[in-house]
Amino acid sequence: MTVQPPTTYGTQRKAAARNRVAIIEAAHELFAQNPLVPLSEVAKRAGVGAGTLYRHFPTREDLILAAYQHDIERLTTTADDALERHSSAKAAFIEWFETLSAYIRIKHGLGDALHSAAAQDVISASWAPTTAAVKKLVDACVAEGTIAAGHDPADIIMLMSFLWRVANNDDGVTQGRRLIATVFSGLEQAPPPA
């Protein structure tokens, strides 16, 4: 008979961390398809039991916020990747904002869960890293000559917010690209004095 070594605290913590990530990833995928998906489906997709899910996320809102925060954190680190993948900073900018809009559409689909004080804290905390990522993209576009110098990244985020309001279908994609072209026409000009 083989004797199994006792489980160490470190091993348990690693397993718990893996489970947490698996749950968040499953939630991201399933919430994108259906914001009202039962949490039992999230647990099943993550390969964990319901008890494990509820130990990490005692309420549905806790899980929604964790998934949202994880997605935004992951997205804000991808500005450099987008710039490396594209020969044009403008193409990287457009791709990055289209990805951001997909995340935000998920957020809007989750309705009331993202209107609590805790949700507002998570959303507020994501503002600085999101603005920093947009600044990288704007700076690259300025260097490329597709955006005039002097535009505030926070203003550009507000301006681009139309993307998460277009329909989530082919017509919406077409409309979004048309509007992005209009935005770039304006961003070619220097901003008006404050």
XYZ file of N, CA and C in Angstrom:
582
model
N 0.839 -1.179 0.000
C 0.000 0.000 0.000
C 0.882 1.240 0.000
N 0.564 2.191 -0.853
C 1.329 3.423 -0.948
C 0.750 4.434 0.028
N 1.622 5.043 0.777
C 1.197 6.063 1.729
C 1.325 7.422 1.048
N 0.232 8.151 1.028
C 0.241 9.487 0.431
C 0.825 10.476 1.429
N 1.691 11.391 0.973
C 2.224 12.390 1.900
C 1.088 13.313 2.358
N 1.195 13.823 3.554
C 0.140 14.715 4.035
C 0.072 15.977 3.172
N -1.133 16.485 3.015
C -1.330 17.711 2.253
C -0.777 18.875 3.058
N 0.023 19.677 2.403
C 0.601 20.827 3.092
C -0.282 22.043 2.871
N -0.112 23.010 3.730
C -0.862 24.257 3.623
C -0.582 24.918 2.277
N 0.692 24.897 1.856
C 1.067 25.502 0.569
C 0.384 24.817 -0.600
N 0.274 23.495 -0.541
C -0.396 22.753 -1.598
C -1.879 23.115 -1.649
N -2.489 23.231 -0.472
C -3.897 23.607 -0.401
C -4.117 25.007 -0.971
N -3.209 25.925 -0.648
C -3.348 27.298 -1.143
C -3.209 27.350 -2.658
N -2.282 26.565 -3.216
C -2.120 26.519 -4.671
C -3.375 25.963 -5.335
N -3.940 24.919 -4.754
C -5.162 24.328 -5.303
C -6.317 25.324 -5.220
N -6.403 26.037 -4.104
C -7.466 27.033 -3.944
C -7.305 28.150 -4.979
N -6.068 28.578 -5.205
C -5.819 29.633 -6.194
C -6.195 29.154 -7.598
N -5.838 27.902 -7.919
C -6.209 27.338 -9.229
C -7.730 27.273 -9.371
N -8.400 26.833 -8.306
C -9.862 26.755 -8.360
C -10.488 28.123 -8.567
N -9.953 29.122 -7.875
C -10.490 30.482 -8.006
C -10.370 30.965 -9.453
N -9.209 30.768 -10.053
C -8.997 31.188 -11.444
C -9.924 30.418 -12.376
N -10.071 29.104 -12.148
C -10.951 28.289 -12.998
C -12.394 28.773 -12.902
N -12.824 29.119 -11.708
C -14.193 29.610 -11.518
C -14.381 30.941 -12.238
N -13.424 31.853 -12.092
C -13.531 33.161 -12.743
C -13.541 33.009 -14.268
N -12.678 32.154 -14.798
C -12.641 31.939 -16.252
C -13.963 31.353 -16.747
N -14.495 30.383 -16.014
C -15.775 29.780 -16.403
C -16.884 30.827 -16.340
N -16.869 31.645 -15.290
C -17.887 32.693 -15.150
C -17.806 33.670 -16.314
N -16.590 34.062 -16.672
C -16.425 34.983 -17.799
C -17.088 34.416 -19.054
N -16.786 33.171 -19.381
C -17.333 32.550 -20.586
C -18.852 32.437 -20.524
N -19.353 31.957 -19.400
C -20.787 31.711 -19.300
C -21.593 33.000 -19.164
N -21.092 33.981 -18.418
C -21.794 35.252 -18.298
C -21.867 35.954 -19.648
N -20.848 35.763 -20.492
C -20.870 36.372 -21.827
C -22.017 35.803 -22.653
N -22.331 34.529 -22.442
C -23.421 33.888 -23.178
C -24.778 34.193 -22.566
N -24.818 34.209 -21.228
C -26.087 34.403 -20.532
C -25.811 34.951 -19.135
N -26.070 36.230 -18.895
C -25.795 36.820 -17.583
C -26.553 36.150 -16.437
N -27.613 35.416 -16.748
C -28.420 34.779 -15.709
C -28.110 33.292 -15.540
N -26.994 32.850 -16.103
C -26.634 31.437 -16.011
C -26.591 31.002 -14.534
N -27.116 29.826 -14.219
C -27.060 29.361 -12.828
C -25.608 29.145 -12.385
N -25.337 29.442 -11.131
C -23.977 29.266 -10.611
C -23.565 27.800 -10.609
N -24.536 26.900 -10.569
C -24.192 25.474 -10.654
C -23.528 25.163 -11.993
N -23.945 25.872 -13.062
C -23.309 25.692 -14.374
C -21.878 26.225 -14.362
N -21.666 27.337 -13.664
C -20.313 27.899 -13.549
C -19.413 26.893 -12.834
N -19.895 26.326 -11.721
C -19.109 25.353 -10.973
C -18.786 24.147 -11.850
N -19.789 23.671 -12.580
C -19.590 22.509 -13.456
C -18.533 22.808 -14.518
N -18.642 23.973 -15.171
C -17.675 24.347 -16.220
C -16.269 24.478 -15.634
N -16.173 24.974 -14.387
C -14.868 25.151 -13.747
C -14.299 23.842 -13.225
N -15.117 22.814 -13.160
C -14.648 21.529 -12.660
C -14.530 21.485 -11.148
N -15.381 22.250 -10.470
C -15.367 22.274 -9.003
C -16.786 22.024 -8.499
N -16.881 21.706 -7.221
C -18.188 21.533 -6.606
C -18.781 22.872 -6.210
N -20.080 22.839 -5.941
C -20.772 24.067 -5.531
C -20.172 24.639 -4.252
N -19.784 23.769 -3.327
C -19.192 24.238 -2.070
C -17.913 25.026 -2.314
N -17.098 24.562 -3.245
C -15.853 25.265 -3.574
C -16.172 26.632 -4.171
N -17.143 26.669 -5.068
C -17.522 27.954 -5.665
C -17.972 28.923 -4.578
N -18.842 28.471 -3.686
C -19.381 29.377 -2.656
C -18.358 29.738 -1.583
N -17.342 28.903 -1.384
C -16.263 29.303 -0.462
C -15.498 30.493 -1.024
N -15.280 30.485 -2.325
C -14.564 31.596 -2.965
C -15.466 32.804 -3.186
N -16.717 32.549 -3.567
C -17.637 33.617 -3.939
C -18.986 33.359 -3.265
N -19.163 33.877 -2.058
C -20.381 33.588 -1.294
C -21.680 34.034 -1.971
N -21.595 35.069 -2.829
C -22.804 35.532 -3.514
C -22.546 35.622 -5.014
N -23.612 35.654 -5.767
C -23.520 35.824 -7.223
C -22.806 37.134 -7.551
N -23.144 38.180 -6.809
C -22.510 39.477 -7.041
C -21.002 39.392 -6.856
N -20.546 38.664 -5.843
C -19.101 38.507 -5.624
C -18.430 37.901 -6.855
N -19.064 36.903 -7.435
C -18.494 36.248 -8.607
C -18.536 37.169 -9.825
N -19.629 37.866 -10.015
C -19.735 38.802 -11.143
C -18.650 39.865 -11.056
N -18.451 40.423 -9.868
C -17.437 41.462 -9.695
C -16.039 40.919 -9.922
N -15.782 39.714 -9.424
C -14.453 39.113 -9.623
C -14.194 38.862 -11.102
N -15.194 38.372 -11.821
C -15.029 38.114 -13.253
C -14.803 39.420 -14.012
N -15.573 40.441 -13.677
C -15.414 41.742 -14.322
C -14.014 42.309 -14.055
N -13.602 42.289 -12.790
C -12.296 42.836 -12.427
C -11.170 42.074 -13.120
N -11.275 40.760 -13.151
C -10.265 39.932 -13.811
C -10.166 40.271 -15.297
N -11.313 40.424 -15.946
C -11.322 40.738 -17.374
C -10.710 42.102 -17.664
N -11.064 43.095 -16.869
C -10.520 44.437 -17.087
C -9.020 44.454 -16.811
N -8.590 43.791 -15.741
C -7.151 43.732 -15.443
C -6.395 43.059 -16.577
N -6.960 41.985 -17.087
C -6.309 41.273 -18.190
C -6.265 42.154 -19.432
N -7.344 42.839 -19.727
C -7.398 43.681 -20.914
C -6.414 44.842 -20.831
N -6.292 45.466 -19.662
C -5.426 46.638 -19.571
C -3.958 46.286 -19.789
N -3.619 45.030 -19.639
C -2.227 44.625 -19.875
C -1.964 44.262 -21.336
N -2.996 44.329 -22.181
C -2.826 43.879 -23.565
C -2.559 44.994 -24.570
N -2.484 46.234 -24.120
C -2.225 47.327 -25.069
C -0.888 47.122 -25.778
N 0.141 46.735 -25.029
C 1.448 46.502 -25.652
C 1.374 45.357 -26.658
N 0.654 44.290 -26.301
C 0.512 43.151 -27.222
C -0.175 43.578 -28.521
N -1.226 44.377 -28.384
C -1.939 44.846 -29.583
C -1.016 45.681 -30.459
N -0.211 46.526 -29.839
C 0.719 47.361 -30.612
C 1.782 46.508 -31.304
N 2.222 45.441 -30.654
C 3.220 44.555 -31.269
C 2.630 43.751 -32.425
N 1.367 43.347 -32.313
C 0.726 42.504 -33.329
C 0.398 43.261 -34.610
N 0.194 44.552 -34.511
C -0.256 45.325 -35.673
C 0.867 46.222 -36.191
N 0.879 46.379 -37.494
C 1.872 47.285 -38.087
C 1.411 48.731 -37.942
N 0.161 48.921 -37.599
C -0.404 50.262 -37.446
C -0.903 50.438 -36.013
N -0.523 51.553 -35.403
C -1.019 51.861 -34.058
C -2.528 52.071 -34.090
N -3.029 52.635 -35.169
C -4.472 52.849 -35.309
C -5.212 51.504 -35.282
N -4.700 50.493 -35.979
C -5.335 49.162 -35.977
C -5.308 48.555 -34.581
N -4.200 48.746 -33.856
C -4.105 48.236 -32.482
C -5.124 48.944 -31.594
N -5.243 50.254 -31.757
C -6.197 51.066 -30.994
C -7.625 50.551 -31.221
N -7.972 50.337 -32.489
C -9.325 49.880 -32.826
C -9.584 48.494 -32.246
N -8.649 47.581 -32.416
C -8.821 46.227 -31.876
C -9.005 46.270 -30.358
N -8.160 47.059 -29.690
C -8.207 47.126 -28.228
C -9.559 47.658 -27.757
N -10.051 48.716 -28.396
C -11.348 49.274 -27.993
C -12.503 48.333 -28.320
N -12.402 47.593 -29.409
C -13.450 46.618 -29.712
C -13.473 45.516 -28.646
N -12.312 45.103 -28.167
C -12.243 44.113 -27.099
C -12.798 44.687 -25.804
N -12.425 45.923 -25.488
C -12.960 46.579 -24.293
C -14.485 46.645 -24.360
N -15.011 46.985 -25.524
C -16.468 47.112 -25.640
C -17.154 45.766 -25.420
N -16.523 44.678 -25.854
C -17.108 43.352 -25.605
C -17.181 43.085 -24.107
N -16.120 43.444 -23.365
C -16.151 43.269 -21.913
C -17.237 44.124 -21.281
N -17.360 45.343 -21.745
C -18.332 46.240 -21.132
C -19.750 45.817 -21.478
N -19.966 45.252 -22.662
C -21.292 44.730 -22.971
C -21.669 43.628 -21.988
N -20.701 42.788 -21.621
C -20.955 41.762 -20.611
C -21.360 42.442 -19.310
N -20.632 43.468 -18.931
C -20.934 44.190 -17.686
C -22.356 44.743 -17.722
N -22.728 45.376 -18.814
C -24.072 45.945 -18.899
C -25.135 44.859 -18.877
N -24.826 43.702 -19.408
C -25.772 42.596 -19.391
C -25.993 42.025 -18.003
N -25.137 42.371 -17.062
C -25.269 41.830 -15.718
C -26.099 42.731 -14.809
N -26.562 43.829 -15.355
C -27.574 44.644 -14.704
C -27.315 45.057 -13.276
N -28.293 44.779 -12.415
C -28.297 45.267 -11.044
C -27.076 44.863 -10.245
N -26.482 43.729 -10.564
C -25.336 43.262 -9.791
C -24.174 44.237 -9.849
N -24.137 45.072 -10.870
C -23.026 46.007 -10.998
C -23.413 47.437 -10.631
N -24.444 47.581 -9.826
C -24.845 48.913 -9.375
C -24.691 49.088 -7.875
N -24.103 48.122 -7.203
C -23.903 48.225 -5.755
C -22.680 49.084 -5.455
N -22.510 49.426 -4.190
C -21.330 50.193 -3.779
C -20.059 49.398 -4.046
N -20.090 48.100 -3.783
C -18.910 47.260 -4.027
C -18.555 47.262 -5.515
N -19.582 47.196 -6.355
C -19.337 47.215 -7.802
C -18.729 48.537 -8.227
N -19.224 49.619 -7.688
C -18.682 50.928 -8.049
C -17.225 51.049 -7.631
N -16.858 50.450 -6.506
C -15.454 50.441 -6.077
C -14.585 49.696 -7.090
N -15.061 48.533 -7.549
C -14.307 47.739 -8.530
C -14.192 48.503 -9.839
N -15.281 49.097 -10.280
C -15.271 49.845 -11.542
C -14.351 51.061 -11.424
N -14.410 51.765 -10.302
C -13.534 52.925 -10.093
C -12.068 52.520 -10.073
N -11.776 51.382 -9.453
C -10.391 50.907 -9.381
C -9.850 50.544 -10.762
N -10.729 50.209 -11.688
C -10.270 49.832 -13.029
C -10.002 51.057 -13.910
N -10.415 52.242 -13.472
C -10.278 53.438 -14.304
C -8.819 53.802 -14.568
N -7.986 53.839 -13.539
C -6.581 54.251 -13.726
C -5.829 53.303 -14.655
N -5.894 51.970 -14.466
C -5.177 51.103 -15.406
C -5.737 51.167 -16.827
N -7.037 51.369 -16.945
C -7.628 51.481 -18.284
C -7.140 52.756 -18.967
N -7.105 53.846 -18.237
C -6.619 55.115 -18.791
C -5.144 54.998 -19.186
N -4.354 54.304 -18.382
C -2.929 54.112 -18.701
C -2.770 53.302 -19.989
N -3.600 52.272 -20.162
C -3.528 51.472 -21.394
C -3.908 52.318 -22.603
N -4.950 53.128 -22.468
C -5.370 53.991 -23.574
C -4.283 55.011 -23.886
N -3.611 55.527 -22.861
C -2.519 56.481 -23.097
C -1.429 55.863 -23.967
N -1.080 54.594 -23.721
C -0.080 53.918 -24.560
C -0.540 53.886 -26.019
N -1.798 53.542 -26.219
C -2.331 53.461 -27.576
C -2.387 54.840 -28.237
N -2.804 55.841 -27.479
C -2.880 57.209 -28.009
C -1.477 57.704 -28.352
N -0.519 57.502 -27.455
C 0.855 57.940 -27.721
C 1.400 57.299 -28.997
N 1.100 56.009 -29.203
C 1.562 55.334 -30.425
C 0.877 55.924 -31.653
N -0.402 56.246 -31.534
C -1.121 56.860 -32.658
C -0.605 58.273 -32.939
N -0.252 59.014 -31.889
C 0.328 60.350 -32.074
C 1.655 60.223 -32.816
N 2.491 59.281 -32.387
C 3.788 59.073 -33.043
C 3.602 58.669 -34.505
N 2.549 57.918 -34.783
C 2.249 57.460 -36.133
C 1.622 58.565 -36.984
N 1.011 59.558 -36.323
C 0.367 60.652 -37.039
C -1.116 60.448 -37.290
N -1.723 59.430 -36.656
C -3.158 59.194 -36.869
C -4.022 59.891 -35.828
N -3.411 60.389 -34.759
C -4.096 61.197 -33.751
C -3.213 62.407 -33.476
N -3.825 63.577 -33.378
C -3.073 64.792 -33.046
C -2.680 64.750 -31.569
N -1.572 65.392 -31.251
C -1.119 65.457 -29.860
C -2.100 66.291 -29.033
N -2.150 65.987 -27.743
C -2.916 66.810 -26.819
C -4.255 66.252 -26.379
N -4.679 65.129 -26.943
C -5.961 64.547 -26.535
C -5.799 63.798 -25.215
N -6.750 63.976 -24.330
C -6.742 63.338 -23.011
C -7.273 61.906 -23.148
N -6.507 60.899 -22.691
C -6.977 59.511 -22.785
C -8.336 59.293 -22.110
N -8.591 59.970 -21.001
C -9.893 59.817 -20.327
C -11.017 60.342 -21.211
N -10.766 61.436 -21.926
C -11.772 61.963 -22.857
C -12.019 60.964 -23.987
N -10.947 60.333 -24.446
C -11.080 59.368 -25.543
C -11.893 58.156 -25.088
N -11.698 57.723 -23.852
C -12.514 56.608 -23.336
C -13.987 56.999 -23.367
N -14.283 58.199 -22.894
C -15.674 58.656 -22.908
C -16.212 58.730 -24.339
N -15.407 59.234 -25.241
C -15.815 59.352 -26.636
C -16.069 57.972 -27.251
N -15.206 57.016 -26.942
C -15.322 55.671 -27.514
C -16.415 54.840 -26.854
N -17.035 55.372 -25.823
C -18.050 54.589 -25.102
C -19.247 54.216 -25.974
N -19.383 54.826 -27.146
C -20.460 54.423 -28.049
C -20.327 52.956 -28.420
N -19.101 52.417 -28.399
C -18.892 51.041 -28.844
C -19.665 50.022 -28.023
N -19.846 50.288 -26.731
C -20.584 49.297 -25.958
C -22.081 49.533 -26.001
N -22.506 50.450 -26.869
C -23.937 50.670 -27.044
C -24.438 50.181 -28.410
N -23.518 49.846 -29.310
C -23.962 49.332 -30.612
C -24.437 47.892 -30.433
N -25.267 47.446 -31.348
C -25.825 46.094 -31.268
C -24.705 45.053 -31.335
N -24.909 43.950 -30.639
C -23.917 42.880 -30.595
C -24.189 41.897 -31.737
N -24.079 42.410 -32.983
C -24.279 41.581 -34.176
C -23.493 42.209 -35.329
N -23.639 41.642 -36.522
C -22.874 42.148 -37.666
C -23.200 43.604 -37.984
N -24.473 43.978 -37.866
C -24.845 45.375 -38.114
C -24.176 46.294 -37.102
N -24.098 45.850 -35.854
C -23.443 46.645 -34.815
C -21.959 46.811 -35.089
N -21.320 45.738 -35.556
C -19.893 45.814 -35.898
C -19.686 46.827 -37.017
N -20.535 46.767 -38.039
C -20.438 47.700 -39.164
C -20.651 49.137 -38.697
N -21.675 49.333 -37.874
C -21.945 50.669 -37.347
C -20.777 51.149 -36.491
N -20.248 50.278 -35.647
C -19.117 50.641 -34.795
C -17.913 51.076 -35.610
N -17.596 50.353 -36.659
C -16.443 50.710 -37.497
C -16.661 52.042 -38.204
N -17.902 52.293 -38.618
C -18.224 53.579 -39.245
C -18.011 54.716 -38.244
N -18.474 54.507 -37.013
C -18.328 55.534 -35.982
C -16.862 55.724 -35.581
N -16.101 54.635 -35.547
C -14.666 54.746 -35.231
C -13.975 55.613 -36.279
N -14.319 55.438 -37.544
C -13.727 56.267 -38.609
C -14.047 57.737 -38.369
N -15.263 58.004 -37.925
C -15.655 59.381 -37.619
C -14.846 59.923 -36.444
N -14.666 59.096 -35.419
C -13.870 59.505 -34.255
C -12.451 59.847 -34.685
N -11.851 58.989 -35.507
C -10.474 59.266 -35.939
C -10.388 60.530 -36.771
N -11.423 60.843 -37.543
C -11.414 62.106 -38.286
C -11.301 63.274 -37.322
N -12.012 63.198 -36.203
C -11.944 64.273 -35.207
C -10.632 64.267 -34.449
N -10.100 63.097 -34.154
C -8.863 63.014 -33.377
C -7.630 63.433 -34.180
N -7.782 63.534 -35.499
C -6.680 64.048 -36.321
C -6.443 65.525 -36.058
N -7.452 66.182 -35.526
C -7.350 67.613 -35.218
C -6.897 67.790 -33.770
N -6.173 68.837 -33.504
C -5.771 69.151 -32.120
C -7.019 69.448 -31.306
N -7.015 69.066 -30.023
C -8.183 69.362 -29.202
C -8.326 70.864 -28.987
N -9.564 71.311 -28.758
C -9.751 72.731 -28.490
C -9.123 73.090 -27.148
N -8.742 74.346 -26.963
C -8.162 74.741 -25.681
C -9.178 74.550 -24.553
N -8.667 74.201 -23.395
C -9.553 73.951 -22.238
C -10.153 75.222 -21.717
